[in-house]
Structures are given as C-alpha cells and as structure tokens.
mmCIF file of C-alpha atoms and ligand atoms in Angstrom:
data_model
loop_
_atom_site.group_PDB
_atom_site.id
_atom_site.type_symbol
_atom_site.label_atom_id
_atom_site.label_comp_id
_atom_site.label_asym_id
_atom_site.label_seq_id
_atom_site.Cartn_x
_atom_site.Cartn_y
_atom_site.Cartn_z
ATOM 1 C CA MET A 1 58.881 99.420 -15.240
ATOM 2 C CA GLY A 2 56.063 99.284 -17.634
ATOM 3 C CA ASP A 3 52.551 100.402 -17.265
ATOM 4 C CA GLU A 4 51.266 97.747 -19.782
ATOM 5 C CA GLY A 5 52.789 94.408 -21.623
ATOM 6 C CA GLY A 6 52.410 92.977 -24.789
ATOM 7 C CA GLY A 7 53.967 93.023 -27.963
ATOM 8 C CA ARG A 8 55.739 95.668 -29.798
ATOM 9 C CA PRO A 9 55.956 98.586 -29.870
ATOM 10 C CA ARG A 10 55.194 98.926 -26.099
ATOM 11 C CA GLN A 11 52.564 101.396 -24.916
ATOM 12 C CA TRP A 12 53.212 103.380 -21.805
ATOM 13 C CA THR A 13 51.054 106.191 -19.977
ATOM 14 C CA TRP A 14 52.327 109.515 -18.682
ATOM 15 C CA THR A 15 54.254 108.025 -15.771
ATOM 16 C CA THR A 16 56.911 106.907 -18.241
ATOM 17 C CA THR A 17 57.208 110.414 -19.354
ATOM 18 C CA VAL A 18 58.067 111.864 -15.944
ATOM 19 C CA LYS A 19 60.453 108.936 -15.365
ATOM 20 C CA LEU A 20 62.417 109.341 -18.861
ATOM 21 C CA GLU A 21 62.495 113.007 -18.136
ATOM 22 C CA VAL A 22 64.028 112.360 -14.796
ATOM 23 C CA LEU A 23 66.569 110.189 -16.209
ATOM 24 C CA GLU A 24 67.296 112.325 -18.996
ATOM 25 C CA GLN A 25 68.135 115.503 -17.024
ATOM 26 C CA TYR A 26 70.109 113.418 -14.527
ATOM 27 C CA LEU A 27 72.212 111.883 -16.978
ATOM 28 C CA LYS A 28 73.249 115.048 -18.652
ATOM 29 C CA GLN A 29 74.197 116.458 -15.093
ATOM 30 C CA PHE A 30 75.958 113.013 -14.295
ATOM 31 C CA THR A 31 78.304 113.259 -17.254
ATOM 32 C CA THR A 32 78.649 117.057 -17.258
ATOM 33 C CA THR A 33 79.934 116.828 -13.844
ATOM 34 C CA ALA A 34 82.159 114.027 -14.471
ATOM 35 C CA LYS A 35 83.539 115.678 -17.626
ATOM 36 C CA TYR A 36 85.621 118.124 -15.466
ATOM 37 C CA LYS A 37 86.001 115.326 -12.428
ATOM 38 C CA ALA A 38 86.792 112.386 -14.613
ATOM 39 C CA GLY A 39 87.674 113.424 -17.694
ATOM 40 C CA GLY A 40 84.492 112.027 -18.883
ATOM 41 C CA ASN A 41 85.381 108.705 -18.280
ATOM 42 C CA THR A 42 81.888 107.834 -17.319
ATOM 43 C CA VAL A 43 79.442 104.228 -17.607
ATOM 44 C CA TYR A 44 76.051 103.657 -18.064
ATOM 45 C CA LEU A 45 74.490 100.256 -17.266
ATOM 46 C CA ASP A 46 71.003 99.705 -18.294
ATOM 47 C CA LEU A 47 69.788 96.376 -16.808
ATOM 48 C CA PHE A 48 66.284 96.340 -17.938
ATOM 49 C CA ALA A 49 66.935 98.175 -21.098
ATOM 50 C CA GLY A 50 63.628 97.598 -22.679
ATOM 51 C CA GLY A 51 63.087 98.266 -26.686
ATOM 52 C CA LEU A 52 63.395 100.849 -29.322
ATOM 53 C CA GLU A 53 59.438 101.569 -30.107
ATOM 54 C CA ASN A 54 57.880 102.977 -27.527
ATOM 55 C CA ILE A 55 54.396 104.751 -27.879
ATOM 56 C CA ASP A 56 52.715 107.216 -25.601
ATOM 57 C CA LYS A 57 49.709 105.397 -24.998
ATOM 58 C CA PHE A 58 47.755 108.610 -24.661
ATOM 59 C CA THR A 59 49.077 110.592 -27.703
ATOM 60 C CA GLY A 60 49.996 107.630 -29.753
ATOM 61 C CA GLN A 61 53.195 109.542 -30.062
ATOM 62 C CA PRO A 62 56.483 107.749 -30.414
ATOM 63 C CA PHE A 63 59.121 108.150 -27.765
ATOM 64 C CA PRO A 64 62.584 107.014 -26.788
ATOM 65 C CA GLY A 65 63.359 104.614 -24.124
ATOM 66 C CA SER A 66 66.002 104.571 -21.742
ATOM 67 C CA ALA A 67 68.957 103.031 -23.839
ATOM 68 C CA GLU A 68 68.403 105.619 -26.477
ATOM 69 C CA LEU A 69 68.312 108.463 -24.108
ATOM 70 C CA ALA A 70 71.143 107.366 -22.656
ATOM 71 C CA LEU A 71 73.315 107.118 -26.175
ATOM 72 C CA HIS A 72 71.909 110.471 -27.012
ATOM 73 C CA THR A 73 73.096 112.011 -23.424
ATOM 74 C CA GLU A 74 75.845 115.061 -23.665
ATOM 75 C CA PRO A 75 78.316 114.903 -22.907
ATOM 76 C CA ALA A 76 78.561 111.510 -23.772
ATOM 77 C CA PHE A 77 78.544 108.464 -21.786
ATOM 78 C CA ARG A 78 82.161 106.541 -22.650
ATOM 79 C CA THR A 79 80.903 103.133 -21.888
ATOM 80 C CA VAL A 80 77.313 101.839 -22.418
ATOM 81 C CA ARG A 81 76.137 98.503 -21.328
ATOM 82 C CA LEU A 82 72.719 97.202 -22.278
ATOM 83 C CA PHE A 83 71.270 93.961 -20.455
ATOM 84 C CA GLU A 84 67.967 92.574 -22.307
ATOM 85 C CA MET A 85 66.529 89.167 -22.728
ATOM 86 C CA PRO A 86 65.880 87.609 -26.080
ATOM 87 C CA PRO A 87 64.604 88.484 -28.512
ATOM 88 C CA ASN A 88 64.837 92.279 -27.804
ATOM 89 C CA ALA A 89 68.306 91.958 -27.011
ATOM 90 C CA ALA A 90 69.464 90.974 -30.676
ATOM 91 C CA GLN A 91 67.229 93.781 -31.996
ATOM 92 C CA LEU A 92 68.933 96.195 -29.677
ATOM 93 C CA ARG A 93 72.383 95.460 -30.735
ATOM 94 C CA ALA A 94 71.253 95.424 -34.645
ATOM 95 C CA GLU A 95 69.854 98.662 -34.466
ATOM 96 C CA LEU A 96 71.829 100.443 -31.367
ATOM 97 C CA THR A 97 74.984 99.671 -32.957
ATOM 98 C CA ALA A 98 74.136 100.628 -36.489
ATOM 99 C CA ARG A 99 72.539 103.869 -35.213
ATOM 100 C CA PHE A 100 75.877 104.474 -32.780
ATOM 101 C CA PRO A 101 78.749 103.434 -34.646
ATOM 102 C CA GLY A 102 82.203 103.932 -32.972
ATOM 103 C CA ARG A 103 80.488 104.172 -29.294
ATOM 104 C CA ASP A 104 81.966 101.410 -26.725
ATOM 105 C CA LEU A 105 78.255 99.715 -26.557
ATOM 106 C CA GLN A 106 77.077 96.349 -25.829
ATOM 107 C CA VAL A 107 74.027 94.804 -25.488
ATOM 108 C CA ILE A 108 74.091 91.961 -22.980
ATOM 109 C CA GLU A 109 71.563 89.125 -23.412
ATOM 110 C CA GLY A 110 69.982 87.174 -21.054
ATOM 111 C CA ASP A 111 68.674 87.468 -17.477
ATOM 112 C CA CYS A 112 70.416 90.544 -15.942
ATOM 113 C CA ASN A 113 71.070 89.044 -12.402
ATOM 114 C CA THR A 114 73.138 86.251 -14.100
ATOM 115 C CA THR A 115 75.039 87.987 -16.501
ATOM 116 C CA LEU A 116 76.022 91.454 -14.603
ATOM 117 C CA PRO A 117 79.067 89.995 -12.687
ATOM 118 C CA GLU A 118 81.066 88.921 -16.042
ATOM 119 C CA ALA A 119 80.182 92.122 -17.525
ATOM 120 C CA LEU A 120 81.164 94.342 -14.815
ATOM 121 C CA ALA A 121 84.595 92.554 -14.587
ATOM 122 C CA SER A 122 85.796 94.277 -18.150
ATOM 123 C CA LEU A 123 84.647 97.807 -16.823
ATOM 124 C CA ASN A 124 86.691 100.324 -15.366
ATOM 125 C CA ARG A 125 86.728 100.006 -11.587
ATOM 126 C CA HIS A 126 87.303 104.023 -11.168
ATOM 127 C CA ALA A 127 85.084 105.610 -13.550
ATOM 128 C CA PRO A 128 81.762 107.231 -12.504
ATOM 129 C CA THR A 129 78.986 104.952 -12.910
ATOM 130 C CA PHE A 130 75.121 104.887 -13.272
ATOM 131 C CA ALA A 131 72.918 101.903 -13.229
ATOM 132 C CA PHE A 132 69.341 102.180 -14.523
ATOM 133 C CA VAL A 133 67.225 99.343 -13.032
ATOM 134 C CA ASP A 134 63.762 99.147 -14.154
ATOM 135 C CA PRO A 135 62.357 95.711 -14.225
ATOM 136 C CA ASP A 136 58.501 95.178 -15.295
ATOM 137 C CA GLY A 137 58.270 93.772 -11.929
ATOM 138 C CA LEU A 138 60.190 92.242 -8.941
ATOM 139 C CA GLU A 139 63.009 90.795 -11.324
ATOM 140 C CA VAL A 140 65.996 92.240 -10.009
ATOM 141 C CA ARG A 141 67.679 90.692 -7.114
ATOM 142 C CA TRP A 142 69.612 91.583 -4.225
ATOM 143 C CA SER A 143 72.631 90.071 -5.282
ATOM 144 C CA THR A 144 72.801 92.377 -8.374
ATOM 145 C CA LEU A 145 72.255 95.681 -6.281
ATOM 146 C CA GLU A 146 75.424 94.133 -4.057
ATOM 147 C CA ALA A 147 77.528 93.493 -7.145
ATOM 148 C CA LEU A 148 76.799 96.850 -8.396
ATOM 149 C CA ALA A 149 77.487 98.678 -5.026
ATOM 150 C CA ASP A 150 80.894 96.242 -4.755
ATOM 151 C CA HIS A 151 82.089 97.000 -8.141
ATOM 152 C CA LYS A 152 84.078 100.143 -7.187
ATOM 153 C CA ARG A 153 85.392 99.303 -3.629
ATOM 154 C CA SER A 154 88.438 98.312 -4.549
ATOM 155 C CA GLY A 155 89.014 100.946 -6.785
ATOM 156 C CA ARG A 156 90.246 104.786 -5.673
ATOM 157 C CA SER A 157 87.052 106.088 -5.791
ATOM 158 C CA PRO A 158 84.875 107.004 -2.622
ATOM 159 C CA TYR A 159 81.796 106.631 -4.750
ATOM 160 C CA LYS A 160 79.962 103.502 -5.419
ATOM 161 C CA VAL A 161 77.952 102.703 -8.460
ATOM 162 C CA GLU A 162 74.846 104.951 -8.259
ATOM 163 C CA LEU A 163 71.616 103.104 -8.567
ATOM 164 C CA TRP A 164 68.130 104.322 -9.679
ATOM 165 C CA ILE A 165 65.798 101.242 -8.999
ATOM 166 C CA LEU A 166 62.239 101.404 -10.524
ATOM 167 C CA PHE A 167 60.813 99.372 -7.134
ATOM 168 C CA SER A 168 57.589 97.828 -7.320
ATOM 169 C CA ALA A 169 55.837 98.210 -3.873
ATOM 170 C CA PRO A 170 52.443 97.652 -5.082
ATOM 171 C CA GLY A 171 53.745 94.380 -6.964
ATOM 172 C CA LEU A 172 54.906 92.745 -3.521
ATOM 173 C CA LEU A 173 51.578 93.428 -2.213
ATOM 174 C CA ARG A 174 49.929 91.935 -5.154
ATOM 175 C CA THR A 175 52.202 88.869 -5.133
ATOM 176 C CA LEU A 176 52.471 88.251 -1.164
ATOM 177 C CA ALA A 177 48.893 86.601 -0.713
ATOM 178 C CA LEU A 178 47.111 87.732 2.169
ATOM 179 C CA ASP A 179 45.770 84.192 2.738
ATOM 180 C CA GLU A 180 48.803 82.573 3.774
ATOM 181 C CA ARG A 181 47.654 79.183 2.580
ATOM 182 C CA LYS A 182 47.894 81.059 -0.848
ATOM 183 C CA LEU A 183 51.403 82.203 -0.374
ATOM 184 C CA THR A 184 53.488 80.316 -2.550
ATOM 185 C CA PRO A 185 57.170 79.056 -2.409
ATOM 186 C CA SER A 186 57.936 80.973 -5.605
ATOM 187 C CA ASP A 187 56.536 84.084 -3.945
ATOM 188 C CA GLU A 188 58.626 83.987 -1.216
ATOM 189 C CA ASP A 189 61.413 83.139 -2.996
ATOM 190 C CA ARG A 190 61.080 86.243 -5.231
ATOM 191 C CA ALA A 191 60.935 88.463 -2.083
ATOM 192 C CA ASN A 192 63.743 86.812 -0.506
ATOM 193 C CA ARG A 193 65.813 87.412 -3.699
ATOM 194 C CA LEU A 194 64.563 90.956 -3.934
ATOM 195 C CA PHE A 195 65.375 92.112 -0.382
ATOM 196 C CA GLY A 196 68.446 89.830 0.154
ATOM 197 C CA THR A 197 66.630 89.006 3.471
ATOM 198 C CA GLY A 198 63.417 87.637 4.848
ATOM 199 C CA GLN A 199 62.847 90.595 6.720
ATOM 200 C CA TRP A 200 59.943 91.719 4.586
ATOM 201 C CA ARG A 201 57.771 88.811 6.389
ATOM 202 C CA CYS A 202 57.361 91.220 9.357
ATOM 203 C CA ILE A 203 55.786 93.695 7.181
ATOM 204 C CA TYR A 204 53.370 90.968 5.598
ATOM 205 C CA GLU A 205 52.584 89.589 8.704
ATOM 206 C CA ALA A 206 51.369 92.826 9.717
ATOM 207 C CA ARG A 207 49.585 93.337 6.807
ATOM 208 C CA VAL A 208 48.030 89.582 7.215
ATOM 209 C CA ARG A 209 46.832 90.373 10.527
ATOM 210 C CA GLU A 210 45.663 93.882 9.297
ATOM 211 C CA ARG A 211 47.697 95.885 11.878
ATOM 212 C CA ILE A 212 48.605 98.159 9.024
ATOM 213 C CA THR A 213 46.694 99.441 5.920
ATOM 214 C CA PRO A 214 48.114 98.825 1.860
ATOM 215 C CA ALA A 215 49.424 102.228 1.813
ATOM 216 C CA SER A 216 51.646 101.736 5.059
ATOM 217 C CA ALA A 217 52.706 98.098 3.913
ATOM 218 C CA ARG A 218 54.067 99.990 0.391
ATOM 219 C CA GLN A 219 55.745 102.637 2.687
ATOM 220 C CA GLU A 220 57.437 99.784 5.028
ATOM 221 C CA TYR A 221 58.680 97.857 1.871
ATOM 222 C CA VAL A 222 60.226 101.063 0.344
ATOM 223 C CA ASN A 223 61.250 101.756 3.349
ATOM 224 C CA LEU A 224 63.245 98.199 3.958
ATOM 225 C CA MET A 225 64.718 98.729 0.619
ATOM 226 C CA ARG A 226 66.157 102.010 1.380
ATOM 227 C CA TRP A 227 67.198 100.794 4.823
ATOM 228 C CA ARG A 228 69.345 98.183 3.548
ATOM 229 C CA LEU A 229 70.804 100.458 0.643
ATOM 230 C CA GLN A 230 72.002 102.356 3.305
ATOM 231 C CA GLU A 231 72.604 100.125 6.072
ATOM 232 C CA VAL A 232 73.916 97.069 4.424
ATOM 233 C CA LEU A 233 75.449 98.374 1.117
ATOM 234 C CA GLY A 234 76.553 101.606 2.806
ATOM 235 C CA TYR A 235 75.096 104.093 0.193
ATOM 236 C CA ARG A 236 75.078 107.717 1.646
ATOM 237 C CA TYR A 237 71.924 108.618 0.526
ATOM 238 C CA THR A 238 68.484 107.511 -0.782
ATOM 239 C CA HIS A 239 65.210 108.755 -2.143
ATOM 240 C CA ALA A 240 62.261 107.455 -3.290
ATOM 241 C CA LEU A 241 59.429 108.944 -4.908
ATOM 242 C CA GLU A 242 56.116 107.318 -5.705
ATOM 243 C CA MET A 243 54.475 106.984 -8.769
ATOM 244 C CA LYS A 244 50.852 106.889 -9.349
ATOM 245 C CA LEU A 245 48.308 106.336 -12.311
ATOM 246 C CA PRO A 246 46.041 109.382 -13.109
ATOM 247 C CA GLU A 247 43.354 108.048 -10.742
ATOM 248 C CA GLY A 248 45.889 107.644 -7.734
ATOM 249 C CA GLN A 249 46.612 104.139 -8.034
ATOM 250 C CA PRO A 250 50.195 103.538 -6.953
ATOM 251 C CA LEU A 251 52.578 101.976 -9.754
ATOM 252 C CA TYR A 252 55.881 101.802 -8.264
ATOM 253 C CA ASN A 253 58.827 103.654 -6.759
ATOM 254 C CA MET A 254 62.081 105.416 -7.662
ATOM 255 C CA VAL A 255 64.319 104.779 -5.180
ATOM 256 C CA PHE A 256 67.906 106.241 -5.762
ATOM 257 C CA ALA A 257 71.252 105.504 -4.213
ATOM 258 C CA SER A 258 74.111 107.643 -4.039
ATOM 259 C CA ASP A 259 77.488 108.468 -2.037
ATOM 260 C CA ASN A 260 77.597 111.822 -4.038
ATOM 261 C CA ASP A 261 76.570 115.192 -2.495
ATOM 262 C CA ALA A 262 76.086 116.700 -6.095
ATOM 263 C CA GLY A 263 74.140 113.635 -7.343
ATOM 264 C CA ASN A 264 72.096 113.772 -4.138
ATOM 265 C CA ASP A 265 71.362 117.398 -4.569
ATOM 266 C CA ILE A 266 70.403 117.116 -7.991
ATOM 267 C CA MET A 267 68.062 113.857 -7.633
ATOM 268 C CA SER A 268 66.262 115.969 -4.794
ATOM 269 C CA ALA A 269 65.874 118.671 -7.060
ATOM 270 C CA LEU A 270 64.484 116.411 -9.974
ATOM 271 C CA TYR A 271 61.987 114.689 -7.584
ATOM 272 C CA ARG A 272 60.924 117.992 -6.172
ATOM 273 C CA LYS A 273 60.008 119.053 -9.693
ATOM 274 C CA ALA A 274 58.731 115.954 -11.040
ATOM 275 C CA TYR A 275 56.434 115.744 -7.851
ATOM 276 C CA ALA A 276 55.305 119.211 -8.158
ATOM 277 C CA ARG A 277 54.518 118.676 -12.014
ATOM 278 C CA TRP A 278 52.823 115.540 -11.160
ATOM 279 C CA PRO A 279 49.193 117.112 -10.241
ATOM 280 C CA GLN A 280 49.250 119.459 -13.418
ATOM 281 C CA MET A 281 50.375 116.641 -15.717
ATOM 282 C CA ARG A 282 47.651 114.675 -14.379
ATOM 283 C CA ALA A 283 45.047 117.269 -14.936
ATOM 284 C CA GLU A 284 46.220 117.980 -18.572
ATOM 285 C CA ARG A 285 46.162 114.413 -19.308
ATOM 286 C CA GLU A 286 42.521 114.228 -17.861
ATOM 287 C CA ALA A 287 41.195 117.330 -19.909
ATOM 288 C CA ALA A 288 42.710 115.787 -22.890
ATOM 289 C CA ARG A 289 40.783 112.589 -22.317
ATOM 290 C CA ARG A 290 37.702 114.162 -21.888
ATOM 291 C CA ARG A 291 38.405 116.493 -24.978
ATOM 292 C CA ARG A 292 38.666 113.280 -27.048
ATOM 293 C CA GLU A 293 35.871 111.442 -25.756
ATOM 294 C CA HIS A 294 33.360 114.408 -25.436
ATOM 295 C CA GLY A 295 34.674 117.138 -27.552
ATOM 296 C CA PRO A 296 35.675 120.587 -25.961
ATOM 297 C CA ASN A 297 33.474 121.676 -22.800
ATOM 298 C CA LEU A 298 31.599 124.596 -21.836
ATOM 299 C CA PHE A 299 34.826 126.130 -20.355
ATOM 300 C CA GLU A 300 37.148 125.454 -23.134
ATOM 301 C CA ALA A 301 34.738 126.640 -25.654
ATOM 302 C CA ALA A 302 35.000 130.115 -23.524
ATOM 303 C CA GLY A 303 38.778 129.981 -23.399
ATOM 304 C CA LEU A 304 38.297 129.557 -20.074
ATOM 305 C CA ASP A 305 40.511 126.922 -17.616
ATOM 306 C CA ASP A 306 38.049 123.747 -16.554
ATOM 307 C CA PRO A 307 38.193 124.791 -12.745
ATOM 308 C CA THR A 308 36.962 120.745 -12.563
ATOM 309 C CA LEU A 309 40.544 119.803 -13.408
ATOM 310 C CA GLU A 310 42.459 122.041 -10.943
ATOM 311 C CA PRO A 311 45.529 119.986 -9.439
ATOM 312 C CA THR A 312 44.251 119.179 -6.177
ATOM 313 C CA ILE A 313 47.439 117.720 -4.416
ATOM 314 C CA LYS A 314 49.813 120.911 -3.585
ATOM 315 C CA ALA A 315 52.353 118.665 -1.177
ATOM 316 C CA ALA A 316 55.969 119.058 -2.172
ATOM 317 C CA TYR A 317 58.280 116.059 -2.364
ATOM 318 C CA GLU A 318 60.095 115.994 0.932
ATOM 319 C CA HIS A 319 63.348 113.772 1.714
ATOM 320 C CA LEU A 320 63.012 111.640 5.233
ATOM 321 C CA GLU A 321 65.671 109.269 6.292
ATOM 322 C CA PRO A 322 64.799 105.771 6.331
ATOM 323 C CA TRP A 323 63.664 104.117 9.517
ATOM 324 C CA THR A 324 65.113 101.253 11.268
ATOM 325 C CA PRO A 325 62.798 98.346 9.929
ATOM 326 C CA PRO A 326 60.282 96.303 11.657
ATOM 327 C CA GLU A 327 61.988 92.938 13.785
ATOM 328 C CA THR A 328 58.337 91.461 14.144
ATOM 329 C CA PHE A 329 55.201 92.342 12.912
ATOM 330 C CA GLU A 330 54.588 93.140 16.372
ATOM 331 C CA ASP A 331 56.535 96.327 15.935
ATOM 332 C CA LEU A 332 53.822 97.751 13.560
ATOM 333 C CA ALA A 333 50.823 99.063 14.311
HETATM 334 C C1 SAM B 1 60.264 98.281 -18.033
HETATM 335 S S1 SAM B 1 61.019 97.790 -19.505
HETATM 336 C C2 SAM B 1 62.316 98.687 -19.641
HETATM 337 C C3 SAM B 1 62.177 100.030 -20.043
HETATM 338 C C4 SAM B 1 63.093 101.002 -20.093
HETATM 339 N N1 SAM B 1 64.050 100.554 -19.125
HETATM 340 C C5 SAM B 1 62.886 102.395 -20.898
HETATM 341 O O1 SAM B 1 62.810 103.175 -19.974
HETATM 342 O O2 SAM B 1 62.701 102.376 -21.892
HETATM 343 C C6 SAM B 1 61.852 96.381 -18.766
HETATM 344 C C7 SAM B 1 62.589 95.368 -19.937
HETATM 345 O O3 SAM B 1 63.669 94.400 -19.012
HETATM 346 C C8 SAM B 1 63.490 93.472 -19.792
HETATM 347 N N2 SAM B 1 63.897 92.109 -18.721
HETATM 348 C C9 SAM B 1 62.966 91.699 -17.775
HETATM 349 N N3 SAM B 1 63.510 90.594 -17.159
HETATM 350 C C10 SAM B 1 64.946 90.761 -17.430
HETATM 351 C C11 SAM B 1 65.787 90.277 -16.661
HETATM 352 N N4 SAM B 1 65.993 89.197 -15.763
HETATM 353 N N5 SAM B 1 67.149 90.620 -17.358
HETATM 354 C C12 SAM B 1 66.878 91.826 -18.344
HETATM 355 N N6 SAM B 1 66.079 91.990 -18.825
HETATM 356 C C13 SAM B 1 64.914 91.872 -18.388
HETATM 357 C C14 SAM B 1 61.938 93.280 -20.411
HETATM 358 O O4 SAM B 1 62.114 92.068 -21.638
HETATM 359 C C15 SAM B 1 61.417 94.703 -20.571
HETATM 360 O O5 SAM B 1 62.010 94.958 -21.866
#
C-alpha cells in the first residue's frame, strides 16, 4: 500500500520501511520453519507486487520492494508468483528473471483478482504458502481472499494459505461519501467486492447518522474484515495493526490471517516490536526533518537529546478477538 502514487521510481515514507521490515522478518521465519516441516517446499504469492525502484522519500535512498525481499529470503522460497498490472509486470519479469536465474519465478500480468485462480491451479496444494496482499487502495476483492483460503482445503495440510493484507479502512471512509446522495454505485460495488457482503452498510449508516466517530468507523471496518476472515473463511487467528503517518493520520491496517500457532506467535511478536518502535521512529524522522530544514538545534549542538522529540505514545500492541459485527446501524452507538 503506497504512501504516494506517481511515476517511477516510487517514493515511500517510513511506514513502508516498517511494513517491509515486518515482511522480511516474517518471511525468513516462515521459510525457516517450513524447511524442517515441509522440506523447504514453500510458495510466495505477491498479489500487488509493485516495482523494483523504490525510494525513501525522506533519505532519498533506494530500497528493495516486497518482490525482491521475497526472492532474497533465506532459506529461499521454492516457488514465487508475482502479480502486477502492465506495464510494471513486463519490467518486473525482465529484471527479476535476469537477476534470479534458475528460480521458479513467474510474473503474472493483469488484475490479480482475475488472474489468481488460474495461477493457483498450477501450484502445489500441500506447500506452505504465504500471500502478501498490498494494494494501493481498495482493489482487492473478497473472492480473491476466498480463492486463497480455499486453495489448500482439499489437500492434506491443516493450514490454509497465510494472508497478510494491507487493508485501507481510511480509504473506505474517504470513498463512502457521508452525504448519501453522493454515494455512487461504483463506490458501493467496490465496498461490496472488498467485503464480499453488504454488511459494511451498518457501519456506514451509523457514520452517516454521526452515531460513531471516524476512528470507531475505521475500527469497525477492520473488525468486519477480521471477523469474516475468521468466521467465513475459517482462519484461526487474525491480527490488525494500524499504520499512521508521522502526523498521526491513519494510512492502512496490516491484517494477518493464519491457522498456524507458530505463525500467530511470530506475527504477534513482530507487531509488538513494530508498535514499540513506531513512536521512536517517528521522533527520529521528525528530528531529521527539522535538522534538514533548520540545521542542528541547541540541544543537538550541545550533544543532548531534544526533549521536544520524546516519543509520546507508550502503548503496546494488544491482540483482541474480533467481535460480532453490527447487523443494523442501531447496534452502534
Ligand atoms: C502498494 S504497491 C505494491 C508495493 C509492493 N508490494 C512493495 O511492498 O514493494 C501496489 C501495486 O499494485 C499494483 N496493482 C494495482 N492494481 C492491481 C491489480 N488489480 N492487480 C495486480 N496489481 C495491481 C500497482 O501497479 C502497484 O504497483
């Protein structure tokens, strides 16, 4: 999920660094565990694979995106399938197949919501499989998540494809107009396709009637997604962590779904770590920005920490089970 659109290379803010750090660390644990349990027969799916040229908006430094991180994971994924739109897909294919010769790697061009089922049909249904779902906005469809969850159901494994979805609750608030006369059929269709149900309307209507705040509406949308992943698709565990801009503006929620105890423990630990680092990282970024714009301040010149940049948020990541979503807007107050 991007912080900024535009040409290439794409520029990203520090939330992307956090996202990719969590991904990199999780993938390493995933393939390490699978090496002993499944003989290293692992599959990585990247449904919104992105590009190869990514620049940190703040430092100007290039950094690898999710596809490249997955290909560098050690122990290696045996099979890698990347999904991208044209023209990015052709470029990804040309560059990655040249850089990673001999790997079972395919770049599948087009809308992943359409191309995924055929791609899944040719994959091993027993292999531990991780799917990263990182759209720019609200492009992923429930039918795609369903196809991923169903992929291994007929196999021997008790585990479904693990999902890591960047879910844009703020995007829903932005696109579902509060003035009901401005709510377009395409906005409604997008929300229906995302959730695979019209149940989001109860949250929307509660928001329209100002029964709930934007923050609780976001929380309810994330909860609805998690609840459906568990209750409809049958995942045992889900987690969600909200990512925000340094100014506190919410960007997206990192939603994880797994059946695996080890996966659950590892992602919980990574979320706790990411959450704990968030205020510190925010303070460091803000200090660097001020330094760049105004030069070293008095504290820094004296070799002291700037007390105005003390991290302010001390809360820890806490896992809560999703609650039953509202059936009418009146269930929300
Ligand atoms: C947020 S970026 C992905 C970033 C990448 N996962 C990373 O972390 O480096 C989203 C990407 O999805 C691609 N995309 C958008 N809609 C798509 C679709 N329906 N199917 C496949 N790719 C899509 C965009 O071209 C964009 O490169």
